[in-house]
């Protein structure tokens, strides 16, 4: 074995740059024209198609598949994008195995669904590669709307508002737009700078200004935005992370998984990114799987996910758990961290087995670790926000908050799953409600 793989500590360059390029290549190669036709041919074009109901953005899946089958992928893309303006990203990141493809009648009958996600990518990639933006703006309404957060929720809301003729200013705390599409999604799901390309493509609608480096809190207040705009949409996601309470959790090498992933996503040279030899990830969701798989791909020798409940309770889908296993990640369940050991930096982490109700069993074990990633959930940050429910912004209907003229959607809003596609749906629906409210105000 290469000595670099065995070197302990957190070091860069465990693998050569060309190997890393291969490791982080597209998880699923795009379908060729022929493969797309064959895949489309498997669709029964069901009446009352269950796949549509299972899609949070309710894309007319049989229609777009038929459009691919008849050789008009651009029309298929328009069908998709009418419902979901980030249909390109969702085609790459949606857990289709628990959404449309799980509901597909061919999954129930044969255990092999129509490849809806890959067909969606085929169509949207085709349109975007031609630089076509298939929507145009309505005449200006003279209304101005502030959107806080340039993630999937904020961008989807902004696009729909711009289409209705409103002027939108999107404020984001970070230097780049895209939210977790740019800073969070696993690198092998969105290669070739797709997140940034999709934002540029979306902005072709016109009428949207993005102001980066502007955060609600330090730079902007909700009251200020309400005074300066006709409506406000809050789509700032979940900026905080839950802390590990085990003694020793403040040692060097114990890090937030989302920070590690953001650094990886922004790195232009993965061989310069340090990673441990023995990596332990605590958590059971997508973030845990992504941190673990990407550590392994960077060249970590031993990567273990430890989750406090049983496998069936993990938020990461079975497909994602299998992906982790296929990449050589070990998953230990029913164990909670009780102490982090090491002199200054972490060397070992100690766990105690728990039953399904999280009751400690008294049986402990230790894992060697020079890096520990915490992936135990994210939290909403900020003061002066509308009323909360369960730690998120309380909403009724299409994202109306407790404050008049302020809507919210995506991860920062209560209800709904924390998925890209859900954020897009909520941003779109809030935009329709904002539009109806502002126009009703004008007509009344
Ligand atoms: C590591 C990771 C991997 C994931 N993988 C997947 C996946 O494969 N598939 C999937 O469907 N979902 C995945 N998700 C979930 C998905 O990314 C989110 O559900 C989705 O991005 C939520 O969109 P959003 O617009 O609500 O928030 P975000 O994407 O978080 O965007 C919020 C934006 O608001 C900005 N912001 C924050 N605070 C402020 C402030 N005070 N002022 C101004 N701007 C602010 C942020 O900078 C950010 O740009 C993943 C999440 C994580 C953390
Ligand atoms: S359920 Fe499957 S077969 Fe039926 S329309 Fe949807 S993708 Fe096609």
XYZ file of C-alpha atoms and ligand atoms in Angstrom:
505
model
C 0.000 0.000 0.000
C 1.119 3.570 -0.756
C 2.802 5.033 2.364
C 0.750 8.217 1.997
C -2.424 6.260 2.749
C -0.964 4.979 6.043
C 0.404 8.295 7.274
C -1.472 9.254 10.412
C -2.800 12.737 11.123
C -4.737 15.106 8.908
C -2.659 15.567 5.782
C -3.180 16.644 2.158
C -2.191 14.664 -0.924
C -3.094 11.121 0.132
C -3.885 10.540 -3.545
C -2.511 12.044 -6.750
C -4.472 14.785 -8.487
C -5.346 12.590 -11.508
C -6.673 9.820 -9.236
C -8.750 12.392 -7.360
C -10.221 13.658 -10.631
C -11.404 10.122 -11.372
C -12.672 9.589 -7.819
C -14.812 12.736 -7.940
C -16.173 12.197 -11.453
C -19.922 12.375 -12.134
C -21.679 9.718 -10.033
C -23.958 8.822 -12.952
C -22.718 9.470 -16.464
C -25.320 11.363 -18.520
C -27.517 9.239 -20.815
C -26.630 9.186 -24.508
C -29.389 9.920 -27.068
C -29.873 6.212 -27.650
C -29.935 5.338 -23.940
C -32.473 8.117 -23.328
C -34.778 6.731 -26.013
C -34.509 3.209 -24.581
C -35.157 4.496 -21.040
C -38.116 6.638 -22.190
C -39.576 3.625 -23.980
C -40.082 1.859 -20.639
C -42.634 4.439 -19.469
C -46.293 3.366 -19.601
C -47.452 7.029 -19.687
C -49.848 6.207 -16.881
C -53.101 8.035 -16.438
C -53.146 9.544 -12.888
C -49.433 8.813 -12.801
C -48.229 8.139 -9.238
C -44.791 9.532 -10.085
C -46.304 13.030 -10.517
C -47.940 12.890 -7.094
C -44.650 11.726 -5.553
C -42.728 14.690 -7.020
C -42.761 17.673 -4.607
C -42.812 20.020 -7.626
C -45.481 17.905 -9.440
C -43.623 17.735 -12.752
C -45.737 16.141 -15.503
C -43.365 13.189 -15.763
C -45.226 11.080 -18.374
C -45.531 14.159 -20.614
C -41.839 15.014 -20.492
C -40.858 11.382 -21.032
C -43.158 11.228 -24.058
C -41.529 14.409 -25.390
C -38.121 12.736 -25.070
C -39.473 9.603 -26.767
C -40.681 11.713 -29.690
C -37.285 13.356 -30.103
C -38.100 16.777 -28.594
C -35.928 17.029 -25.465
C -36.152 20.852 -25.474
C -39.940 20.613 -25.099
C -39.415 18.021 -22.367
C -37.092 20.435 -20.562
C -39.695 23.199 -20.732
C -42.293 20.849 -19.207
C -39.879 20.143 -16.335
C -38.715 23.720 -15.809
C -42.242 25.130 -15.820
C -42.796 23.302 -12.537
C -39.228 23.266 -11.240
C -36.812 25.937 -12.423
C -33.916 23.992 -10.871
C -34.903 20.786 -12.658
C -31.278 20.422 -13.783
C -29.929 20.302 -10.231
C -32.838 18.227 -8.939
C -32.148 15.662 -11.677
C -28.701 15.263 -10.122
C -29.478 15.405 -6.403
C -33.055 14.277 -5.793
C -33.323 11.050 -3.820
C -35.516 9.717 -6.654
C -35.417 6.275 -5.013
C -37.695 7.635 -2.271
C -39.731 9.999 -4.502
C -40.856 9.580 -8.142
C -38.966 6.367 -8.887
C -40.220 4.685 -5.728
C -43.778 5.474 -6.844
C -43.246 4.354 -10.474
C -45.525 1.440 -11.355
C -42.598 -0.385 -12.948
C -40.799 -0.286 -9.598
C -43.790 -1.973 -7.966
C -44.162 -4.525 -10.775
C -40.544 -5.335 -11.597
C -38.346 -3.665 -8.964
C -36.904 -1.548 -11.761
C -38.402 1.943 -12.138
C -38.248 4.130 -15.216
C -35.055 6.186 -14.839
C -36.934 9.430 -14.296
C -34.036 11.356 -12.741
C -31.592 10.515 -15.494
C -34.175 11.327 -18.184
C -34.839 14.664 -16.512
C -31.131 15.398 -16.592
C -30.932 14.410 -20.257
C -33.660 16.896 -21.201
C -32.529 19.825 -19.042
C -28.856 19.399 -19.990
C -29.812 19.473 -23.663
C -31.703 22.762 -23.312
C -29.083 24.409 -21.109
C -26.248 23.366 -23.414
C -27.980 25.371 -26.143
C -28.113 28.405 -23.808
C -31.890 28.548 -24.227
C -33.970 30.142 -21.467
C -37.541 29.182 -22.348
C -39.362 31.811 -20.232
C -39.783 35.551 -20.545
C -40.838 38.314 -18.171
C -44.279 39.845 -18.042
C -44.497 43.641 -18.284
C -43.099 45.400 -15.224
C -45.520 45.648 -12.305
C -43.485 48.331 -10.541
C -43.359 46.110 -7.423
C -40.083 45.326 -5.656
C -39.466 42.218 -3.579
C -36.519 41.356 -1.333
C -35.393 37.748 -1.123
C -33.039 36.729 1.682
C -30.888 33.749 0.685
C -29.773 32.736 -2.803
C -30.277 29.000 -2.278
C -32.810 26.846 -4.131
C -35.769 28.372 -2.233
C -34.702 31.985 -2.756
C -33.696 31.542 -6.393
C -36.854 29.641 -7.284
C -38.960 32.351 -5.615
C -36.987 35.124 -7.344
C -37.340 33.513 -10.771
C -41.101 33.088 -10.476
C -41.522 36.668 -9.217
C -39.374 38.000 -12.052
C -41.496 36.074 -14.569
C -44.554 37.882 -13.205
C -42.860 41.221 -13.888
C -41.682 42.119 -10.386
C -38.196 43.472 -9.647
C -36.298 41.250 -7.209
C -33.207 41.861 -5.111
C -31.684 38.685 -3.628
C -29.391 39.179 -0.637
C -26.973 36.435 0.387
C -24.457 36.326 3.199
C -21.971 34.231 1.239
C -19.678 35.391 -1.593
C -21.427 33.153 -4.170
C -25.091 32.455 -4.947
C -26.515 28.924 -5.005
C -26.820 28.073 -1.304
C -26.111 24.423 -0.565
C -26.135 23.653 -4.304
C -22.848 25.567 -4.385
C -21.520 24.808 -0.887
C -23.169 21.580 0.307
C -24.184 18.983 -2.283
C -21.593 16.223 -2.750
C -19.025 17.136 -5.401
C -19.662 13.942 -7.434
C -23.361 14.836 -7.791
C -22.730 18.257 -9.326
C -19.563 18.282 -11.392
C -18.206 20.907 -13.822
C -19.383 23.868 -11.755
C -22.991 22.999 -12.568
C -24.416 24.926 -9.577
C -22.895 28.223 -10.747
C -23.839 27.549 -14.379
C -27.428 26.890 -13.364
C -27.602 30.182 -11.418
C -26.291 32.089 -14.477
C -28.820 30.332 -16.674
C -31.697 31.065 -14.256
C -30.790 34.765 -14.090
C -31.301 35.064 -17.866
C -34.944 35.773 -17.043
C -33.869 39.327 -16.092
C -35.227 41.522 -13.314
C -33.177 39.814 -10.574
C -30.238 41.503 -8.848
C -28.050 39.424 -6.556
C -26.248 41.164 -3.702
C -23.713 38.810 -2.137
C -21.948 39.447 1.176
C -25.179 40.932 2.585
C -26.550 39.121 5.630
C -29.806 39.603 7.448
C -28.605 40.424 10.957
C -25.240 42.137 10.564
C -26.042 44.054 7.346
C -29.828 44.098 6.922
C -32.874 44.088 9.197
C -36.267 42.617 8.489
C -37.891 45.941 9.396
C -35.588 47.757 6.968
C -36.458 45.346 4.156
C -40.178 45.601 4.877
C -39.914 49.374 4.666
C -37.959 49.370 1.420
C -39.791 46.597 -0.481
C -43.392 45.566 -1.224
C -42.781 42.036 0.143
C -39.982 39.955 1.648
C -39.215 36.238 1.170
C -36.964 34.533 3.713
C -35.039 31.567 2.302
C -31.902 31.586 4.403
C -31.730 27.873 5.131
C -30.205 26.538 8.324
C -26.891 28.233 9.050
C -26.190 26.736 12.498
C -25.220 23.199 13.477
C -26.017 21.108 16.525
C -23.103 20.740 18.888
C -21.630 17.511 20.198
C -21.992 17.448 23.979
C -19.529 14.623 24.743
C -16.522 15.674 26.862
C -13.515 16.519 24.698
C -15.645 17.601 21.741
C -13.665 20.852 21.556
C -10.432 19.057 20.589
C -8.691 19.873 17.317
C -9.868 17.680 14.499
C -13.527 17.652 15.613
C -15.272 19.589 12.858
C -18.676 20.388 11.397
C -19.320 18.135 8.424
C -20.981 20.986 6.491
C -17.859 23.184 6.859
C -15.651 20.364 5.598
C -17.954 19.794 2.619
C -18.116 23.536 1.832
C -14.315 23.701 1.842
C -14.142 20.658 -0.417
C -16.721 22.123 -2.825
C -14.798 25.397 -3.075
C -11.369 23.749 -3.452
C -9.753 24.102 -6.863
C -7.130 21.459 -5.992
C -8.408 18.486 -4.010
C -4.865 17.137 -3.550
C -4.221 20.174 -1.314
C -7.181 19.398 0.931
C -6.101 17.660 4.157
C -7.974 14.578 5.352
C -7.419 12.173 8.229
C -6.249 8.575 7.971
C -8.971 7.476 10.394
C -12.171 9.451 9.972
C -15.315 9.065 12.066
C -18.567 10.731 11.040
C -21.359 11.093 13.591
C -24.888 11.232 12.172
C -27.310 9.336 9.970
C -28.420 11.698 7.229
C -27.274 12.771 3.787
C -24.658 15.084 5.271
C -23.104 12.178 7.191
C -22.971 9.992 4.074
C -21.570 12.824 1.945
C -18.846 13.690 4.464
C -17.904 10.021 4.851
C -17.877 9.143 1.147
C -15.927 12.261 0.210
C -13.345 11.607 2.968
C -12.892 8.128 1.566
C -12.559 9.466 -1.983
C -9.901 11.914 -0.764
C -7.875 8.926 0.404
C -8.793 8.394 4.082
C -7.943 4.799 5.000
C -10.687 4.024 7.507
C -13.979 5.872 7.438
C -16.802 4.988 9.802
C -20.264 6.478 10.171
C -21.687 6.038 13.655
C -25.405 6.577 14.120
C -27.258 6.507 17.416
C -30.348 4.600 16.228
C -30.970 1.614 13.942
C -30.320 1.634 10.190
C -34.026 1.846 9.393
C -34.169 5.174 11.258
C -31.326 6.739 9.267
C -32.390 9.758 7.215
C -29.985 8.709 4.482
C -31.893 6.465 2.083
C -31.007 2.805 1.601
C -29.531 3.809 -1.754
C -27.218 6.297 -0.029
C -26.283 3.778 2.650
C -25.403 1.328 -0.116
C -23.354 3.993 -1.898
C -21.384 4.550 1.316
C -20.808 0.812 1.703
C -19.745 0.490 -1.953
C -17.132 3.189 -1.421
C -15.744 1.328 1.607
C -17.414 3.280 4.418
C -18.358 1.239 7.494
C -21.651 2.024 9.208
C -22.098 1.313 12.927
C -25.576 1.823 14.338
C -27.098 2.093 17.811
C -24.105 3.863 19.331
C -23.724 7.365 20.814
C -20.485 9.300 21.439
C -19.583 9.537 25.121
C -16.049 11.002 25.047
C -13.432 12.356 22.658
C -9.890 11.358 23.655
C -6.552 12.864 22.690
C -3.975 15.338 23.830
C -5.036 18.603 22.161
C -6.065 16.849 18.960
C -8.506 13.962 18.740
C -6.913 10.481 18.677
C -9.854 8.284 19.605
C -13.570 8.611 20.084
C -15.496 6.491 22.536
C -19.056 5.311 21.974
C -21.639 3.511 24.040
C -24.140 1.153 22.468
C -27.752 2.256 22.852
C -31.064 0.566 22.295
C -33.654 1.933 19.860
C -34.989 4.313 22.518
C -31.456 5.659 22.941
C -31.142 4.002 26.368
C -27.418 3.354 27.069
C -26.507 -0.331 27.375
C -23.274 0.216 29.339
C -21.194 -1.459 26.606
C -18.583 0.891 25.144
C -15.993 0.796 22.353
C -13.371 3.156 20.937
C -12.484 4.040 17.364
C -9.172 5.550 16.261
C -9.849 8.987 14.781
C -7.710 11.855 13.644
C -10.760 13.608 12.220
C -14.314 13.555 13.545
C -17.113 15.121 11.522
C -20.304 16.174 13.276
C -23.339 15.691 11.049
C -25.993 15.772 13.741
C -28.381 18.306 12.295
C -28.557 21.967 11.403
C -30.363 24.823 13.110
C -31.906 28.166 12.196
C -29.833 31.203 13.140
C -30.944 34.809 13.535
C -32.794 37.263 15.755
C -35.887 39.305 15.032
C -37.390 36.625 12.788
C -41.139 35.924 12.522
C -42.651 33.424 14.997
C -41.040 29.986 15.079
C -42.466 26.491 15.282
C -40.135 23.669 16.318
C -37.071 25.891 15.791
C -38.040 26.930 12.250
C -40.105 29.830 10.878
C -43.797 29.009 11.308
C -45.738 29.243 8.034
C -49.309 28.814 6.915
C -50.462 28.160 3.360
C -47.845 29.040 0.766
C -45.199 30.285 3.184
C -47.031 33.132 4.963
C -45.308 33.985 8.238
C -46.611 35.702 11.376
C -45.358 39.051 9.993
C -47.480 40.802 7.393
C -45.745 41.028 4.006
C -43.115 38.407 4.917
C -43.058 34.903 3.446
C -40.611 32.038 4.109
C -39.716 28.722 2.467
C -37.061 26.043 2.119
C -35.075 24.610 5.031
C -35.633 27.662 7.290
C -39.428 27.177 7.218
C -41.330 24.655 9.329
C -42.856 21.576 7.665
C -41.611 19.786 4.567
C -38.506 17.734 4.100
C -35.087 19.361 3.930
C -34.489 18.602 0.271
C -33.491 20.752 -2.703
C -36.698 19.917 -4.547
C -38.863 20.863 -1.542
C -37.072 24.206 -1.261
C -37.693 24.880 -4.961
C -41.391 23.998 -4.605
C -41.835 26.203 -1.533
C -40.039 29.166 -3.131
C -42.200 28.865 -6.243
C -45.458 28.578 -4.272
C -44.596 31.533 -2.042
C -43.846 33.600 -5.160
C -47.290 32.804 -6.573
C -48.883 33.813 -3.273
C -46.823 37.030 -3.079
C -47.817 37.847 -6.670
C -51.513 37.198 -6.009
C -51.405 39.271 -2.801
C -49.631 42.247 -4.378
C -51.856 42.255 -7.474
C -55.006 41.877 -5.375
C -53.829 44.897 -3.354
C -53.535 46.848 -6.620
C -56.932 45.791 -7.961
C -58.803 46.322 -4.681
C -24.116 18.355 3.027
C -25.500 18.394 2.473
C -25.828 17.576 1.408
C -27.115 17.590 0.889
N -27.399 16.778 -0.163
C -28.629 16.810 -0.694
C -28.951 15.973 -1.806
O -28.120 15.215 -2.318
N -30.212 16.042 -2.308
C -31.176 16.881 -1.778
O -32.300 16.922 -2.281
N -30.895 17.668 -0.721
C -29.652 17.652 -0.174
N -29.372 18.448 0.898
C -30.422 19.358 1.400
C -30.538 20.579 0.492
O -29.251 21.043 0.152
C -31.341 21.680 1.180
O -32.593 21.142 1.561
C -31.570 22.888 0.277
O -30.349 23.448 -0.168
C -32.381 23.953 1.010
O -32.472 25.105 0.217
P -32.661 26.535 0.898
O -32.712 27.512 -0.233
O -33.792 26.497 1.840
O -31.373 26.766 1.798
P -29.818 26.829 1.451
O -29.465 25.997 0.283
O -29.139 26.553 2.729
O -29.590 28.347 1.038
C -29.725 29.376 1.980
C -28.932 30.588 1.528
O -29.152 31.658 2.461
C -27.939 32.276 2.780
N -28.058 32.850 4.127
C -28.028 32.202 5.316
N -28.220 33.084 6.335
C -28.354 34.303 5.759
C -28.567 35.596 6.277
N -28.670 35.826 7.586
N -28.653 36.637 5.402
C -28.539 36.424 4.059
N -28.342 35.198 3.527
C -28.258 34.153 4.359
C -26.911 31.170 2.681
O -25.628 31.718 2.436
C -27.438 30.346 1.506
O -26.915 30.790 0.286
C -28.093 18.449 1.448
C -27.771 19.256 2.541
C -26.495 19.231 3.063
C -26.170 20.089 4.245
S -45.305 5.791 -12.893
Fe -43.510 5.127 -14.116
S -44.411 4.185 -15.914
Fe -46.052 5.436 -14.986
S -45.922 7.480 -15.957
Fe -44.616 7.545 -14.133
S -42.564 7.019 -14.910
Fe -44.032 6.345 -16.477
